[in-house]
PDB file of C-alpha atoms in Angstrom:
ATOM      1  CA  MET A1333      13.956 191.377 -84.145  1.00 66.00           C
ATOM      2  CA  PHE A1334      11.944 189.365 -86.682  1.00 72.00           C
ATOM      3  CA  ASP A1335      13.323 187.283 -89.501  1.00 80.00           C
ATOM      4  CA  LEU A1336      10.424 187.019 -92.021  1.00 86.00           C
ATOM      5  CA  ASP A1337      10.652 185.291 -95.386  1.00 86.00           C
ATOM      6  CA  LEU A1338       8.839 187.512 -97.859  1.00 83.00           C
ATOM      7  CA  ARG A1339       9.054 184.844-100.521  1.00 87.00           C
ATOM      8  CA  SER A1340       7.552 182.052 -98.474  1.00 88.00           C
ATOM      9  CA  ARG A1341       4.380 180.542 -99.362  1.00 92.00           C
ATOM     10  CA  LYS A1342       3.308 180.990 -95.594  1.00 92.00           C
ATOM     11  CA  PRO A1343       1.543 184.353 -95.241  1.00 94.00           C
ATOM     12  CA  ILE A1344       3.563 187.059 -93.573  1.00 93.00           C
ATOM     13  CA  TYR A1345       1.082 187.411 -90.643  1.00 94.00           C
ATOM     14  CA  GLU A1346       1.403 183.767 -89.861  1.00 94.00           C
ATOM     15  CA  GLN A1347       5.105 183.976 -89.870  1.00 94.00           C
ATOM     16  CA  LEU A1348       4.936 186.969 -87.473  1.00 95.00           C
ATOM     17  CA  ILE A1349       2.606 185.167 -85.207  1.00 94.00           C
ATOM     18  CA  GLU A1350       4.939 182.062 -85.083  1.00 90.00           C
ATOM     19  CA  LYS A1351       7.892 184.253 -84.334  1.00 92.00           C
ATOM     20  CA  MET A1352       6.230 186.118 -81.618  1.00 92.00           C
ATOM     21  CA  LYS A1353       4.822 182.972 -80.069  1.00 89.00           C
ATOM     22  CA  GLU A1354       8.330 181.657 -80.074  1.00 86.00           C
ATOM     23  CA  MET A1355       9.804 184.697 -78.402  1.00 89.00           C
ATOM     24  CA  ILE A1356       7.112 184.778 -75.721  1.00 87.00           C
ATOM     25  CA  ILE A1357       7.559 180.949 -75.017  1.00 78.00           C
ATOM     26  CA  HIS A1358      11.200 181.185 -74.696  1.00 80.00           C
ATOM     27  CA  ASP A1359      10.950 184.391 -72.568  1.00 82.00           C
ATOM     28  CA  VAL A1360      12.604 186.701 -74.995  1.00 90.00           C
ATOM     29  CA  LEU A1361       9.476 188.864 -74.580  1.00 90.00           C
ATOM     30  CA  LYS A1362       8.611 189.003 -70.912  1.00 91.00           C
ATOM     31  CA  PRO A1363       5.047 189.119 -69.353  1.00 90.00           C
ATOM     32  CA  ASN A1364       3.698 192.704 -69.338  1.00 92.00           C
ATOM     33  CA  GLU A1365       6.456 193.860 -71.723  1.00 94.00           C
ATOM     34  CA  GLN A1366       5.193 196.290 -74.279  1.00 95.00           C
ATOM     35  CA  LEU A1367       5.310 195.165 -77.975  1.00 95.00           C
ATOM     36  CA  PRO A1368       6.291 197.574 -80.633  1.00 94.00           C
ATOM     37  CA  SER A1369       3.507 199.732 -82.090  1.00 95.00           C
ATOM     38  CA  VAL A1370       1.723 198.450 -85.160  1.00 95.00           C
ATOM     39  CA  ARG A1371       3.160 201.511 -87.132  1.00 95.00           C
ATOM     40  CA  LEU A1372       6.815 201.122 -85.751  1.00 95.00           C
ATOM     41  CA  LEU A1373       6.782 197.408 -86.484  1.00 93.00           C
ATOM     42  CA  ALA A1374       5.362 197.864 -89.932  1.00 94.00           C
ATOM     43  CA  LYS A1375       7.932 200.454 -90.766  1.00 94.00           C
ATOM     44  CA  GLN A1376      10.870 198.346 -89.440  1.00 92.00           C
ATOM     45  CA  LEU A1377       9.700 195.229 -91.303  1.00 91.00           C
ATOM     46  CA  THR A1378       8.553 197.317 -94.360  1.00 92.00           C
ATOM     47  CA  ILE A1379       5.140 195.569 -94.437  1.00 92.00           C
ATOM     48  CA  ASN A1380       1.589 196.799 -94.446  1.00 95.00           C
ATOM     49  CA  PRO A1381       0.353 197.909 -90.940  1.00 96.00           C
ATOM     50  CA  ASN A1382      -2.800 195.819 -91.495  1.00 97.00           C
ATOM     51  CA  THR A1383      -0.697 192.702 -91.595  1.00 96.00           C
ATOM     52  CA  ILE A1384       0.842 193.501 -88.169  1.00 95.00           C
ATOM     53  CA  GLN A1385      -2.691 194.345 -86.859  1.00 96.00           C
ATOM     54  CA  LYS A1386      -4.043 190.979 -88.060  1.00 97.00           C
ATOM     55  CA  ALA A1387      -1.120 189.179 -86.333  1.00 96.00           C
ATOM     56  CA  TYR A1388      -1.632 191.167 -83.067  1.00 96.00           C
ATOM     57  CA  ARG A1389      -5.398 190.435 -83.170  1.00 96.00           C
ATOM     58  CA  GLU A1390      -4.692 186.665 -83.521  1.00 95.00           C
ATOM     59  CA  LEU A1391      -2.129 186.640 -80.815  1.00 94.00           C
ATOM     60  CA  GLU A1392      -4.616 188.524 -78.538  1.00 93.00           C
ATOM     61  CA  ARG A1393      -7.344 186.036 -79.456  1.00 90.00           C
ATOM     62  CA  GLU A1394      -5.090 183.187 -78.481  1.00 86.00           C
ATOM     63  CA  GLY A1395      -4.148 184.722 -75.104  1.00 85.00           C
ATOM     64  CA  TYR A1396      -0.512 185.561 -75.934  1.00 89.00           C
ATOM     65  CA  ILE A1397      -0.961 189.337 -75.697  1.00 93.00           C
ATOM     66  CA  TYR A1398      -3.440 191.909 -74.441  1.00 93.00           C
ATOM     67  CA  SER A1399      -4.202 195.350 -75.569  1.00 94.00           C
ATOM     68  CA  ILE A1400      -4.749 198.548 -73.557  1.00 94.00           C
ATOM     69  CA  PRO A1401      -6.554 201.279 -75.727  1.00 93.00           C
ATOM     70  CA  GLY A1402      -4.328 204.223 -76.221  1.00 92.00           C
ATOM     71  CA  LYS A1403      -1.287 202.431 -74.531  1.00 94.00           C
ATOM     72  CA  GLY A1404      -0.508 199.512 -76.874  1.00 94.00           C
ATOM     73  CA  SER A1405      -0.120 195.787 -76.809  1.00 95.00           C
ATOM     74  CA  PHE A1406       1.594 193.838 -74.080  1.00 95.00           C
ATOM     75  CA  VAL A1407       2.777 190.245 -73.550  1.00 94.00           C
ATOM     76  CA  ALA A1408       0.208 188.385 -71.429  1.00 90.00           C
ATOM     77  CA  ASN A1409       1.137 186.830 -68.227  1.00 84.00           C
ATOM     78  CA  LYS A1410      -0.583 183.441 -68.949  1.00 71.00           C
ATOM     79  CA  LYS A1411       1.940 180.683 -68.864  1.00 68.00           C
ATOM     80  CA  GLU A1412      -0.972 178.121 -68.654  1.00 65.00           C
ATOM     81  CA  ALA A1413      -2.434 179.243 -72.097  1.00 65.00           C
ATOM     82  CA  ILE A1414       0.882 179.040 -73.682  1.00 67.00           C
ATOM     83  CA  TYR A1415       1.495 175.530 -72.136  1.00 73.00           C
ATOM     84  CA  ASP A1416      -1.823 174.301 -73.383  1.00 77.00           C
ATOM     85  CA  GLU A1417      -1.235 175.631 -76.925  1.00 74.00           C
ATOM     86  CA  LYS A1418       2.212 174.040 -77.062  1.00 77.00           C
ATOM     87  CA  VAL A1419       0.899 170.677 -75.790  1.00 84.00           C
ATOM     88  CA  LYS A1420      -1.931 170.954 -78.420  1.00 85.00           C
ATOM     89  CA  GLN A1421       0.584 171.548 -81.139  1.00 85.00           C
ATOM     90  CA  LEU A1422       2.952 168.703 -79.975  1.00 88.00           C
ATOM     91  CA  GLU A1423      -0.052 166.370 -79.828  1.00 93.00           C
ATOM     92  CA  GLU A1424      -1.000 167.144 -83.393  1.00 92.00           C
ATOM     93  CA  SER A1425       2.663 166.679 -84.528  1.00 92.00           C
ATOM     94  CA  ILE A1426       3.175 163.349 -82.593  1.00 93.00           C
ATOM     95  CA  PHE A1427      -0.287 162.102 -83.997  1.00 95.00           C
ATOM     96  CA  LYS A1428       0.707 162.814 -87.555  1.00 95.00           C
ATOM     97  CA  LEU A1429       4.114 161.265 -87.150  1.00 94.00           C
ATOM     98  CA  CYS A1430       2.685 158.123 -85.559  1.00 94.00           C
ATOM     99  CA  GLN A1431       0.151 157.770 -88.387  1.00 95.00           C
ATOM    100  CA  GLU A1432       3.084 157.990 -90.874  1.00 95.00           C
ATOM    101  CA  ALA A1433       5.030 155.483 -88.986  1.00 95.00           C
ATOM    102  CA  PHE A1434       2.203 153.013 -88.805  1.00 94.00           C
ATOM    103  CA  TYR A1435       1.549 153.484 -92.467  1.00 95.00           C
ATOM    104  CA  ILE A1436       5.014 152.517 -93.289  1.00 95.00           C
ATOM    105  CA  GLY A1437       5.083 149.509 -91.019  1.00 96.00           C
ATOM    106  CA  VAL A1438       6.751 150.671 -87.781  1.00 94.00           C
ATOM    107  CA  LYS A1439       5.559 148.631 -84.902  1.00 95.00           C
ATOM    108  CA  LYS A1440       4.067 150.243 -81.776  1.00 94.00           C
ATOM    109  CA  GLU A1441       6.767 148.778 -79.643  1.00 95.00           C
ATOM    110  CA  HIS A1442       9.361 150.658 -81.611  1.00 95.00           C
ATOM    111  CA  ILE A1443       7.611 153.898 -81.148  1.00 93.00           C
ATOM    112  CA  PHE A1444       7.319 153.250 -77.411  1.00 93.00           C
ATOM    113  CA  SER A1445      10.981 152.582 -77.293  1.00 94.00           C
ATOM    114  CA  ILE A1446      11.685 155.924 -78.984  1.00 92.00           C
ATOM    115  CA  VAL A1447       9.555 157.616 -76.424  1.00 91.00           C
ATOM    116  CA  GLU A1448      11.240 155.915 -73.532  1.00 91.00           C
ATOM    117  CA  ARG A1449      14.728 156.899 -75.053  1.00 90.00           C
ATOM    118  CA  ALA A1450      13.550 160.454 -75.391  1.00 86.00           C
ATOM    119  CA  GLN A1451      12.321 160.613 -71.836  1.00 85.00           C
ATOM    120  CA  SER A1452      15.584 158.935 -70.494  1.00 85.00           C
ATOM    121  CA  THR A1453      17.717 161.662 -72.160  1.00 81.00           C
ATOM    122  CA  MET A1454      15.985 164.424 -70.551  1.00 73.00           C
ATOM    123  CA  ARG A1455      17.785 166.172 -67.776  1.00 53.00           C
ATOM    124  CA  GLY A1456      20.826 163.775 -68.098  1.00 55.00           C
ATOM    125  CA  GLY A1457      18.976 160.571 -67.833  1.00 48.00           C
ATOM    126  CA  GLU A1458      16.759 161.726 -64.967  1.00 48.00           C
ATOM    127  CA  GLU A1459      13.304 160.430 -65.468  1.00 47.00           C
ATOM    128  CA  LEU A1460      10.465 162.965 -65.338  1.00 47.00           C
ATOM    129  CA  ASP A1461       7.047 162.357 -63.765  1.00 48.00           C
ATOM    130  CA  SER A1462       4.395 161.276 -66.203  1.00 48.00           C
ATOM    131  CA  ASN A1463       0.684 161.852 -65.656  1.00 46.00           C
TER     132      ASN A1463
END
């Protein structure tokens, strides 16, 4: 279910959070679907249950999952929160890429042309509404 790199410099709980977010965003995990228990997932992944608990706590704090005492953790039915989080991540990535492009001398017009090209390739050339 989860492909974690135990030799990575990135902490295991962060890898787990990323994988679960990805599965929720891509509807692999459906709203209100029960997640594996902390003990079960720790046993399957052969990692400390506290690591799983830390990831679940962070996912709950961010609105991706919710917990019911005595029942377990479930995928939240909050597409808006997921959308907002994804937009925030994209903004940060685009900002960093633009800074790097400007640093090496790429002109603003060239960046705009890349954005327009990306937009025109969406849905087979069909332009999407922009805010």
